[in-house]
PDB file of C-alpha atoms and ligand atoms in Angstrom:
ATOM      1  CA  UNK A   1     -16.270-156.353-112.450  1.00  0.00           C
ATOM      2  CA  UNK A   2     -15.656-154.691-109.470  1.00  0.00           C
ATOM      3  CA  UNK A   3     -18.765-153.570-107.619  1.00  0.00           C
ATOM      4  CA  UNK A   4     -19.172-149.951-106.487  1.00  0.00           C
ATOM      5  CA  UNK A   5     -18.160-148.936-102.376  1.00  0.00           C
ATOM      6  CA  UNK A   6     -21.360-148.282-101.879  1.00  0.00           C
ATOM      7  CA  UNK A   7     -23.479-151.615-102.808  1.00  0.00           C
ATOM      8  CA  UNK A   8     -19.927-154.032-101.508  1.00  0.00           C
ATOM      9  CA  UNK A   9     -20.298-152.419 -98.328  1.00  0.00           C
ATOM     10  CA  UNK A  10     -23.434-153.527 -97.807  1.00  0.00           C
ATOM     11  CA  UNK A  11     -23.367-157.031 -99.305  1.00  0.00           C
ATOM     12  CA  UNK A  12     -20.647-157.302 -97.535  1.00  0.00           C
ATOM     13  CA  UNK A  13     -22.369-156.499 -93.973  1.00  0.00           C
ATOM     14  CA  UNK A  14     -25.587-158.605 -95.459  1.00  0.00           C
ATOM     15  CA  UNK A  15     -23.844-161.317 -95.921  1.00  0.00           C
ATOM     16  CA  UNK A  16     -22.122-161.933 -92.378  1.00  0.00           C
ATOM     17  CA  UNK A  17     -25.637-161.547 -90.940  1.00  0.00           C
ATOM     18  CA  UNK A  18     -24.725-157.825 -89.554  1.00  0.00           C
ATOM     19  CA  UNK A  19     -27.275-155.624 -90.835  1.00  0.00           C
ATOM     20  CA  UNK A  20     -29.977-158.345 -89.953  1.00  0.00           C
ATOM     21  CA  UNK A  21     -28.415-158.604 -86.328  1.00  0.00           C
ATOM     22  CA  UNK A  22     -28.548-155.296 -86.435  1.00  0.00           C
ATOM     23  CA  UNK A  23     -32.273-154.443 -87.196  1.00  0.00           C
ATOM     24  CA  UNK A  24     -33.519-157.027 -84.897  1.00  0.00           C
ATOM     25  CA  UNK A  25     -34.857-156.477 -81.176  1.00  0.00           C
ATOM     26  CA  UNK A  26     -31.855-158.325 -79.821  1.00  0.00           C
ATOM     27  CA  UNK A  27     -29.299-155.923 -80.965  1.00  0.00           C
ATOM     28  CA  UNK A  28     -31.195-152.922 -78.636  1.00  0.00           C
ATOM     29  CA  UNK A  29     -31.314-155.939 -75.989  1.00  0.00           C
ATOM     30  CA  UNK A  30     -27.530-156.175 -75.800  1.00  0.00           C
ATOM     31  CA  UNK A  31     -26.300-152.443 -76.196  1.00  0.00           C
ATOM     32  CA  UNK A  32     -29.351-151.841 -73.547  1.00  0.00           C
ATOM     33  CA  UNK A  33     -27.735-154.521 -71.291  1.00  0.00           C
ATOM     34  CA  UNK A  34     -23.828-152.977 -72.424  1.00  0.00           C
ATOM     35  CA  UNK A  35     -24.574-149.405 -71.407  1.00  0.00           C
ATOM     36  CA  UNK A  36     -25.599-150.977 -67.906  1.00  0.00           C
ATOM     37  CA  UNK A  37     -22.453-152.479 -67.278  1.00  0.00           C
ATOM     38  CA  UNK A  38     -20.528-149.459 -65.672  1.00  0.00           C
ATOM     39  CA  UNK A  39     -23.565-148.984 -63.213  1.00  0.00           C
ATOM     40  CA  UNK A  40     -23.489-152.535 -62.230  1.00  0.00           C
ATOM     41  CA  UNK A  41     -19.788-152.623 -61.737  1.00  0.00           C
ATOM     42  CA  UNK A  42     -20.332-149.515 -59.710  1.00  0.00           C
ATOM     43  CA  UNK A  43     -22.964-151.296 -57.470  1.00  0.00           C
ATOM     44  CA  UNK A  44     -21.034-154.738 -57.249  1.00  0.00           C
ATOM     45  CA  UNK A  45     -18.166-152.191 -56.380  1.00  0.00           C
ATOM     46  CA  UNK A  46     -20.134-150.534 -53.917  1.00  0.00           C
ATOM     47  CA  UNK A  47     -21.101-153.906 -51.862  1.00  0.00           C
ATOM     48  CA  UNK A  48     -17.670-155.732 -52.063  1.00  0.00           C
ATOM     49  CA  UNK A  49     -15.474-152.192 -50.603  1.00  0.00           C
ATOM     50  CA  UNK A  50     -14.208-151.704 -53.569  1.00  0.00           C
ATOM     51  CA  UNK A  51     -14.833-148.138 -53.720  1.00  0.00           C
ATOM     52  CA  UNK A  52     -11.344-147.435 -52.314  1.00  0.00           C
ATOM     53  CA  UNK A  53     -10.396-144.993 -49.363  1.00  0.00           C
ATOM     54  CA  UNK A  54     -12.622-142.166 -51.624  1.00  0.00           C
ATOM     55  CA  UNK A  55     -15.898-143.498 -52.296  1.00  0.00           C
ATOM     56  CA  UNK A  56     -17.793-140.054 -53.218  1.00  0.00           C
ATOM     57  CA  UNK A  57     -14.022-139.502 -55.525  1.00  0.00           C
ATOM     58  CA  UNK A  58     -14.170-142.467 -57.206  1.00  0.00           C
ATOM     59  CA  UNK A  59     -17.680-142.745 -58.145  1.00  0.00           C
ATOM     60  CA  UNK A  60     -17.561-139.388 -59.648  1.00  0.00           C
ATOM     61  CA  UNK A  61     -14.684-139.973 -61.453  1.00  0.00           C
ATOM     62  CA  UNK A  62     -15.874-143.767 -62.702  1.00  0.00           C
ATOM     63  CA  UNK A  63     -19.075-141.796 -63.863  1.00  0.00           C
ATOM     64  CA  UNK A  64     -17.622-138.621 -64.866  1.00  0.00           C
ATOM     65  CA  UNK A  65     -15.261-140.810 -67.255  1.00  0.00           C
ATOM     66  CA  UNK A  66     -18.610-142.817 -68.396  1.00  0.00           C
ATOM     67  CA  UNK A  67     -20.389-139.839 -69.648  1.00  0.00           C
ATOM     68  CA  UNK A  68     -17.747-138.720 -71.796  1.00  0.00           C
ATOM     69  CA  UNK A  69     -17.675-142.648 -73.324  1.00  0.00           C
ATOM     70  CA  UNK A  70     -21.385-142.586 -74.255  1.00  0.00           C
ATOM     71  CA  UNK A  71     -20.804-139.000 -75.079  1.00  0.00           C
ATOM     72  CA  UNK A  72     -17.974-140.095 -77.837  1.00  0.00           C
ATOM     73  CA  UNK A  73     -19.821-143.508 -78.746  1.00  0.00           C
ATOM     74  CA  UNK A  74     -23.026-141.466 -79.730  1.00  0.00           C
ATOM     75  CA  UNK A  75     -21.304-138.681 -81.967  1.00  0.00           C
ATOM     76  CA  UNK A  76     -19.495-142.259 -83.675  1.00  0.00           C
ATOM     77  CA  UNK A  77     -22.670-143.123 -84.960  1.00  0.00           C
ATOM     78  CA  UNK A  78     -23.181-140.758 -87.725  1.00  0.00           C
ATOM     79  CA  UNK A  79     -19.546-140.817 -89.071  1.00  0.00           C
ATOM     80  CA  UNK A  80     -20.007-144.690 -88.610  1.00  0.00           C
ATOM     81  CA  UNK A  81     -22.979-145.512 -90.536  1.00  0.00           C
ATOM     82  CA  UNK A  82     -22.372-143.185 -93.910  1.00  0.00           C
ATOM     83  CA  UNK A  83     -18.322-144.628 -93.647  1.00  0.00           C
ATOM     84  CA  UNK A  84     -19.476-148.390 -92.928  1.00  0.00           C
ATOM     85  CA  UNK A  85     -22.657-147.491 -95.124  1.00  0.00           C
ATOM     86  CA  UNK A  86     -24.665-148.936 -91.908  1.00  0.00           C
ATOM     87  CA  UNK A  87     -27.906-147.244 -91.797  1.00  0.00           C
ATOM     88  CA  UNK A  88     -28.982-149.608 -89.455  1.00  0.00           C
ATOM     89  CA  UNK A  89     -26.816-147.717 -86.858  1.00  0.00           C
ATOM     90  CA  UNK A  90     -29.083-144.606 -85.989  1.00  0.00           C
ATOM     91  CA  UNK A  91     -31.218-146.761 -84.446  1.00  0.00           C
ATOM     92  CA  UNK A  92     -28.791-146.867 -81.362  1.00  0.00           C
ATOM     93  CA  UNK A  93     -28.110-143.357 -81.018  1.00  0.00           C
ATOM     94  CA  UNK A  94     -30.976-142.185 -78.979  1.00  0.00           C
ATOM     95  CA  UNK A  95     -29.993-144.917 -76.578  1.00  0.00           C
ATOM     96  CA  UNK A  96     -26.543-143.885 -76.026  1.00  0.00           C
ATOM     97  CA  UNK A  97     -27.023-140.284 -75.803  1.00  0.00           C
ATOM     98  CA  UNK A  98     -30.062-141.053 -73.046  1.00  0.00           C
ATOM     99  CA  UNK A  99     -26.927-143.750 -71.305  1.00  0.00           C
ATOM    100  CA  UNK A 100     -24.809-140.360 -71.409  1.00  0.00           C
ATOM    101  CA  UNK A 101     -27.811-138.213 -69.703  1.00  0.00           C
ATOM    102  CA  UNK A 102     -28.136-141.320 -67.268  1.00  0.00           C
ATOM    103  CA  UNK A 103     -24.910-141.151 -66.246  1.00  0.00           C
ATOM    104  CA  UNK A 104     -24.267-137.351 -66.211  1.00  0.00           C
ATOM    105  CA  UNK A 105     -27.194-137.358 -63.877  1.00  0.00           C
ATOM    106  CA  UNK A 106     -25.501-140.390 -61.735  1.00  0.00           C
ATOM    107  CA  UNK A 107     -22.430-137.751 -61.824  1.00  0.00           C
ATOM    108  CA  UNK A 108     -23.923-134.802 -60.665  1.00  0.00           C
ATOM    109  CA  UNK A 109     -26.446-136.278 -58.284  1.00  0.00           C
ATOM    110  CA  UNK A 110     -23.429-138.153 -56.303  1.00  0.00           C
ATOM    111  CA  UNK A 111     -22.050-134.667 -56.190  1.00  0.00           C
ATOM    112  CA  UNK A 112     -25.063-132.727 -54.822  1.00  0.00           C
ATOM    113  CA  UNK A 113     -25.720-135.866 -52.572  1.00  0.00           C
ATOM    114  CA  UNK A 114     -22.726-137.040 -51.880  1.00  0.00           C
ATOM    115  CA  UNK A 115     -20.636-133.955 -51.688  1.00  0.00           C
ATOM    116  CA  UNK A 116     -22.733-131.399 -50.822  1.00  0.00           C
ATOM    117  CA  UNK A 117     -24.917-133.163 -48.780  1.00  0.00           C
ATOM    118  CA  UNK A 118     -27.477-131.589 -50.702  1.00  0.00           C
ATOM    119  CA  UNK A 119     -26.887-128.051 -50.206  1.00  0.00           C
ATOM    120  CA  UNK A 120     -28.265-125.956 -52.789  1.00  0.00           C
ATOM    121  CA  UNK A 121     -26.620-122.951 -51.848  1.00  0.00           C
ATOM    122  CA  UNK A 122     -22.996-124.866 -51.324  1.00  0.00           C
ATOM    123  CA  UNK A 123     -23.509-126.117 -55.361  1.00  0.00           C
ATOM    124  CA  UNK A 124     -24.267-122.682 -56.681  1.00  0.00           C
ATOM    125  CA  UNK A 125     -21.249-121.485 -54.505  1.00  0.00           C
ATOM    126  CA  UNK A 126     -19.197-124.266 -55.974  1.00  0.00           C
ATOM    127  CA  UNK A 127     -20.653-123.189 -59.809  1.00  0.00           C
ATOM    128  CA  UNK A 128     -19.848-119.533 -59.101  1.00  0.00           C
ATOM    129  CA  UNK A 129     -16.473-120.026 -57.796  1.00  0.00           C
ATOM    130  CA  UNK A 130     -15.138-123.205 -59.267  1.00  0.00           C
ATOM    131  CA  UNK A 131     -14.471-122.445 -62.991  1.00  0.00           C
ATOM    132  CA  UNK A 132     -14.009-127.080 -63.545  1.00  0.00           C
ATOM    133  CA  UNK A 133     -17.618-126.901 -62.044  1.00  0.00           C
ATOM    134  CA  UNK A 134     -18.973-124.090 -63.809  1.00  0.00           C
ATOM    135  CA  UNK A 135     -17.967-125.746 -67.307  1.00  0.00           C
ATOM    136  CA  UNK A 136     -18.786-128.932 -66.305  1.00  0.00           C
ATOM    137  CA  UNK A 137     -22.371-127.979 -64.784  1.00  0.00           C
ATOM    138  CA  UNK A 138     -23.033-126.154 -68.199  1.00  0.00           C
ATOM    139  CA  UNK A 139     -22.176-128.935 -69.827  1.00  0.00           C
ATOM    140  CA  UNK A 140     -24.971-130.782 -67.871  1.00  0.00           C
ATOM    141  CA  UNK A 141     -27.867-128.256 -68.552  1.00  0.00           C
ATOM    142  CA  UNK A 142     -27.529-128.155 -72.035  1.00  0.00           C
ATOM    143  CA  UNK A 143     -28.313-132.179 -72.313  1.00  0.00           C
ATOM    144  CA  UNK A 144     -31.255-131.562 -70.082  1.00  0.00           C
ATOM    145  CA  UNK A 145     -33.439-130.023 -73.101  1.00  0.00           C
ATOM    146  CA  UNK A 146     -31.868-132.857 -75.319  1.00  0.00           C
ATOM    147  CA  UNK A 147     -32.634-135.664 -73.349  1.00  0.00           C
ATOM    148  CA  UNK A 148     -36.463-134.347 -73.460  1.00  0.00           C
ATOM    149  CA  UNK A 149     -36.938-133.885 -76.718  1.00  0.00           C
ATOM    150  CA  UNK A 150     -35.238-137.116 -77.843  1.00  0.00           C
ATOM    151  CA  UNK A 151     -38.811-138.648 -78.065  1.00  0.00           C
ATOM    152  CA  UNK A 152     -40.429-139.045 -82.131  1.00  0.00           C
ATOM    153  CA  UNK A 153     -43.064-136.839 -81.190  1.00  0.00           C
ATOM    154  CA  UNK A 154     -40.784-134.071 -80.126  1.00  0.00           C
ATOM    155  CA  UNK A 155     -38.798-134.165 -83.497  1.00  0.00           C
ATOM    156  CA  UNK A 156     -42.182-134.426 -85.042  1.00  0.00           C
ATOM    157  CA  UNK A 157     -43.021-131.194 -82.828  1.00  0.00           C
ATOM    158  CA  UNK A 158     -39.969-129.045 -83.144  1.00  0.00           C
ATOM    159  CA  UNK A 159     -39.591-130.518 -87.147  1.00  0.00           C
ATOM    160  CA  UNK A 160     -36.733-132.082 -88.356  1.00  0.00           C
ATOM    161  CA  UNK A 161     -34.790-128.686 -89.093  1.00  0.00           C
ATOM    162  CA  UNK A 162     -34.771-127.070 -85.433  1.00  0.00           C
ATOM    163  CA  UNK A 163     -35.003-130.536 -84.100  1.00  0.00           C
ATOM    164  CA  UNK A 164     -30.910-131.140 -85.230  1.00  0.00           C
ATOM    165  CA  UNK A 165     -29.956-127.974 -84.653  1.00  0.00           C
ATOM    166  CA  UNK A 166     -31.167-128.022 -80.948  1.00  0.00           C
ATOM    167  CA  UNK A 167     -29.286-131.666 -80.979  1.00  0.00           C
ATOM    168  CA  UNK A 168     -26.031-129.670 -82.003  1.00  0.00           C
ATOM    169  CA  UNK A 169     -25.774-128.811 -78.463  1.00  0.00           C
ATOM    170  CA  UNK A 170     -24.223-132.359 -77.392  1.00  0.00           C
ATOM    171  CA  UNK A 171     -21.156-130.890 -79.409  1.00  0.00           C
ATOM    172  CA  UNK A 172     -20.839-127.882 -76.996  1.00  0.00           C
ATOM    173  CA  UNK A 173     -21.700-130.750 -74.144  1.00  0.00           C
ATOM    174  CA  UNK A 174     -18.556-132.350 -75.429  1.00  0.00           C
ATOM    175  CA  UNK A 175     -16.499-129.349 -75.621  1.00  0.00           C
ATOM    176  CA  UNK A 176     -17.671-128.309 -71.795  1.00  0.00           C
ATOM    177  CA  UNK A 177     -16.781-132.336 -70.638  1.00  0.00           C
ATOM    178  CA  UNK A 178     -13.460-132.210 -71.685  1.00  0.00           C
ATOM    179  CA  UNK A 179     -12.919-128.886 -70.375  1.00  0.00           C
ATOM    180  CA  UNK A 180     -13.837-129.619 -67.270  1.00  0.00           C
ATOM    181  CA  UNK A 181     -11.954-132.685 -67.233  1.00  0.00           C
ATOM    182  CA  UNK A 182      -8.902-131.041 -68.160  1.00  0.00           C
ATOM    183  CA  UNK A 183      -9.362-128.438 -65.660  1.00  0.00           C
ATOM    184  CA  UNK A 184      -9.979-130.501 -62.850  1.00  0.00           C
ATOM    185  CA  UNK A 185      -6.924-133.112 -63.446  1.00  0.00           C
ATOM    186  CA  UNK A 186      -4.082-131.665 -61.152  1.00  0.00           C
ATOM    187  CA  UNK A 187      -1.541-132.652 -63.069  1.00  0.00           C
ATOM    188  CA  UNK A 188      -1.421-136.357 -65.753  1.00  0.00           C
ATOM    189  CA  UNK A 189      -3.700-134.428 -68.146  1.00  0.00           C
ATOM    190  CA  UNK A 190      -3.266-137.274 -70.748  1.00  0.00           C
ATOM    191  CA  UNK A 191      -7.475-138.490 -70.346  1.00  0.00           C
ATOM    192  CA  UNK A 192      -8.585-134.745 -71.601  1.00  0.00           C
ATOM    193  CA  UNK A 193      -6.354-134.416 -74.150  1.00  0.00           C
ATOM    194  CA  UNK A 194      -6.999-138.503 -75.436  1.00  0.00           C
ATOM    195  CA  UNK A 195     -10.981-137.316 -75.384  1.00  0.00           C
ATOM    196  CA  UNK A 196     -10.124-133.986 -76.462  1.00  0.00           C
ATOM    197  CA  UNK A 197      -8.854-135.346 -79.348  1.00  0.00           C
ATOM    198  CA  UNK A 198     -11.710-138.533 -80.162  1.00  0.00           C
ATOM    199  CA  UNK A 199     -13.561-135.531 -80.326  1.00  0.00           C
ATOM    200  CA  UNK A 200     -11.662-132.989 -82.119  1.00  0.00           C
ATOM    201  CA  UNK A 201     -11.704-135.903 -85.176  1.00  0.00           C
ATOM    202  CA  UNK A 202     -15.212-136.182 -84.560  1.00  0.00           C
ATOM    203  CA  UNK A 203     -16.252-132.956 -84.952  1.00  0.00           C
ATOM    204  CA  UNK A 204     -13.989-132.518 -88.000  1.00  0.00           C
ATOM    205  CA  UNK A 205     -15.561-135.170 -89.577  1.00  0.00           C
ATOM    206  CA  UNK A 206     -18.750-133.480 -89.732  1.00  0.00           C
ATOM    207  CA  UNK A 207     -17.347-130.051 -90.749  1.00  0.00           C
ATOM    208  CA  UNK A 208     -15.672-131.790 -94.025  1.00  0.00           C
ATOM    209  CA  UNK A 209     -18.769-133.630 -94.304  1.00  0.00           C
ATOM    210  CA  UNK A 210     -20.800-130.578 -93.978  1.00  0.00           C
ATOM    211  CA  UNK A 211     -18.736-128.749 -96.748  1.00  0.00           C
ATOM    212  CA  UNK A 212     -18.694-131.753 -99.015  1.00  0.00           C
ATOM    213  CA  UNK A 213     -22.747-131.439 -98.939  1.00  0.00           C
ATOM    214  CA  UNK A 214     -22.860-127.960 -99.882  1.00  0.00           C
ATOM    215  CA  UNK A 215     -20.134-128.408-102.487  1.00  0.00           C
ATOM    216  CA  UNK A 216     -22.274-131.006-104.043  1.00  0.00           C
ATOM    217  CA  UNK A 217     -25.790-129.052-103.422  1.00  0.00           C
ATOM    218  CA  UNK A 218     -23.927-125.484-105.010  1.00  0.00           C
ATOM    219  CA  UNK A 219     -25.392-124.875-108.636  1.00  0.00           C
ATOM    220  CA  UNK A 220     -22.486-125.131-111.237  1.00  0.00           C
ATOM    221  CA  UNK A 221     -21.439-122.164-112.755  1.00  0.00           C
ATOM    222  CA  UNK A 222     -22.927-121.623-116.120  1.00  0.00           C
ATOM    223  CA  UNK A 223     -20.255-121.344-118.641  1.00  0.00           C
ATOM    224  CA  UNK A 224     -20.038-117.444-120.026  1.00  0.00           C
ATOM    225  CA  UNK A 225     -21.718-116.476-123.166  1.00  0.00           C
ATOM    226  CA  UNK A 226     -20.410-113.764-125.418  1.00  0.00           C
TER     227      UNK A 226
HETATM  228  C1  HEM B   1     -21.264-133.200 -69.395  1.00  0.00           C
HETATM  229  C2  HEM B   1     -21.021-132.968 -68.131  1.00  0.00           C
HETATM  230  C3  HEM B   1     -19.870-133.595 -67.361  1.00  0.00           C
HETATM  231  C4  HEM B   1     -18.872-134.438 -67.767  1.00  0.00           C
HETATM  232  C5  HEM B   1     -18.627-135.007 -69.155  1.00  0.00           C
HETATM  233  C6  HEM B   1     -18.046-134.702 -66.612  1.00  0.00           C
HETATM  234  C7  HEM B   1     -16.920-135.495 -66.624  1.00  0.00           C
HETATM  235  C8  HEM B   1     -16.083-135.675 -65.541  1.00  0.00           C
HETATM  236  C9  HEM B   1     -14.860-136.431 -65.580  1.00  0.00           C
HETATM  237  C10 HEM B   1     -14.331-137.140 -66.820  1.00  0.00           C
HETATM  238  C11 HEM B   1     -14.324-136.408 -64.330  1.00  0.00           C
HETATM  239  C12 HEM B   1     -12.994-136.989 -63.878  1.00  0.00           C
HETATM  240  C13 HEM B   1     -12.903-138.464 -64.007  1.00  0.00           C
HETATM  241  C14 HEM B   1     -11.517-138.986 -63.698  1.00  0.00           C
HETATM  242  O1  HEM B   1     -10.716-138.319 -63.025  1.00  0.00           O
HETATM  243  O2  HEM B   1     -11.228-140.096 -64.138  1.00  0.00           O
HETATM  244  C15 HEM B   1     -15.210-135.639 -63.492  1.00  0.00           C
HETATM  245  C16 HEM B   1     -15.002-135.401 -62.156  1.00  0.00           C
HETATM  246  C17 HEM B   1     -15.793-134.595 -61.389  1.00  0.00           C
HETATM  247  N1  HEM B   1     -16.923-133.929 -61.810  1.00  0.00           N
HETATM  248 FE1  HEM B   1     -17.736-133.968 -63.652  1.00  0.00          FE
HETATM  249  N2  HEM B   1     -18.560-134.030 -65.531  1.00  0.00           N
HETATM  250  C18 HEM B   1     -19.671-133.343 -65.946  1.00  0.00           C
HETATM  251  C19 HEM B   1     -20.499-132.557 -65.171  1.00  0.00           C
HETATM  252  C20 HEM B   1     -20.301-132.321 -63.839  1.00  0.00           C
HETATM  253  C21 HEM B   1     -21.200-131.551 -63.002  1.00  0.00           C
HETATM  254  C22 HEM B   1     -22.523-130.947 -63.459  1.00  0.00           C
HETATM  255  C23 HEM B   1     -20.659-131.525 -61.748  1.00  0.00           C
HETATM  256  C24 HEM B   1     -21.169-130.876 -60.520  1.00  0.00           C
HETATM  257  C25 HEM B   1     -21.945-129.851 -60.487  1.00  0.00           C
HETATM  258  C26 HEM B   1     -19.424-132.273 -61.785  1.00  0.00           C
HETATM  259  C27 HEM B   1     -18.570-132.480 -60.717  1.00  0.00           C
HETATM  260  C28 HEM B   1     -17.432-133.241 -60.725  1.00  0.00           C
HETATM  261  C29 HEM B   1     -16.590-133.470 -59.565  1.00  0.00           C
HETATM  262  C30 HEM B   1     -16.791-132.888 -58.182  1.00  0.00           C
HETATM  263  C31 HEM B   1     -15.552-134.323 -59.990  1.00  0.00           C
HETATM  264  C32 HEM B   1     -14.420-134.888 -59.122  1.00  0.00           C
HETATM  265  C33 HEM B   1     -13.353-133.861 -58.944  1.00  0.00           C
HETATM  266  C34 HEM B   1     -12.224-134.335 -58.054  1.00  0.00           C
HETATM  267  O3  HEM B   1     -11.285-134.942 -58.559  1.00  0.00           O
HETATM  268  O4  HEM B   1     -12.339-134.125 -56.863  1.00  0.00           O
HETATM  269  N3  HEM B   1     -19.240-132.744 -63.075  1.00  0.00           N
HETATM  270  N4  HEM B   1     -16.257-135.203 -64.251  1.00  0.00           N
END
């Protein structure tokens, strides 16, 4: 007989040793060690001149391009784990959202750094006048409260209700990312609109999602009575 979505799924997973790979230490071990991988290939970059004839350019745009990955991989998760029916998947999203605040740090400190030479008053010129910048440094802001309250005893804290809907931010994160991407390519705008759309189908997902729930939670209408 065949066996319901649901429970083949996961025997399925069980069975080639995924969802116990999964749950063990090693699993954080290696996406820890995978989310490093653009930073060291940045640094080995760094020491063997191959930063190009643009070194501030390129590391902004190798980190710029990184936050948006970690940004998509993290808002995969959810869709991921109810389609895959891979619980054992949350467990990695804190991770990569805190890889996307590492980076989008990385990004903007190379700028102020880097760029500015750490003028304060040059980066609020740049945020005032520069519309790419002013999306892009929204964008940033809004993961600072996020990153902060990604802790268990925050979502404890804030409770479980407030707690996702303060999370819903990284969407408007995304939106800003791309934005600014797109506005800052001069003129092969095929990157923003690629991302644009990864996240355009990941957003989606959880609006027909979200609909499906309150389909399912709606009381059925009681037949009429005479
Ligand atoms: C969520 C926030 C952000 C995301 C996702 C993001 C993403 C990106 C991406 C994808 C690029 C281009 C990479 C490429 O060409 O391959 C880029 C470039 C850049 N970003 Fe951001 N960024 C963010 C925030 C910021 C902030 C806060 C600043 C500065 C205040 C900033 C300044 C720049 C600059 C100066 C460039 C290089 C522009 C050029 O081509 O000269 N970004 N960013």
């Amino acid at each position: 007989m065949p066996c319901p979505y649901d429970a083949c799924a996961k025997d399925w997973f069980r069975k080639k040793g995924v969802r116990k790979f999964l749950t063990s230490k090693w699993a954080k071990v290696v996406v820890f060690a995978l989310g490093l991988v653009p930073a060291i290939l940045l640094i080995v970059d760094g020491f063997t001149g191959g930063l190009g004839p643009e070194p501030v350019t390129f590391i902004e745009h190798e980190t710029g391009d990184t936050v948006l990955k970690f940004l998509a991989l993290t808002l995969t998760i959810t869709p991921l784990r109810k389609l895959a029916r891979l619980p054992e998947l949350i467990r990695f999203r804190r991770m990569l959202g805190l890889f996307a605040f590492f980076y989008v740090c990385t990004h903007f400190l190379t700028y102020l750094i880097l760029d500015q030479r750490l003028s304060l008053a040059g980066m609020w010129e740049d945020v005032a006048k520069r519309k790419y910048i002013t999306v892009g440094f929204t964008g940033f802001v809004l993961l600072i409260p996020l990153a902060i309250t990604s802790t268990a005893g925050w979502i404890r804290r804030l409770g479980g209700k407030r707690w996702q809907a303060l999370h819903r931010a990284i969407y408007v994160t995304a939106v800003c990312g791309v934005i600014h991407y797109y506005w800052l390519v001069k003129s092969d705008v095929r990157w923003p609109v690629f991302y644009a759309a990864v996240f355009a189908v990941l957003l989606l997902w959880r609006l027909g999602d979200w609909i499906l729930k309150r389909r399912k939670q709606a009381p059925a209408v009681a037949p009429a009575t005479e």
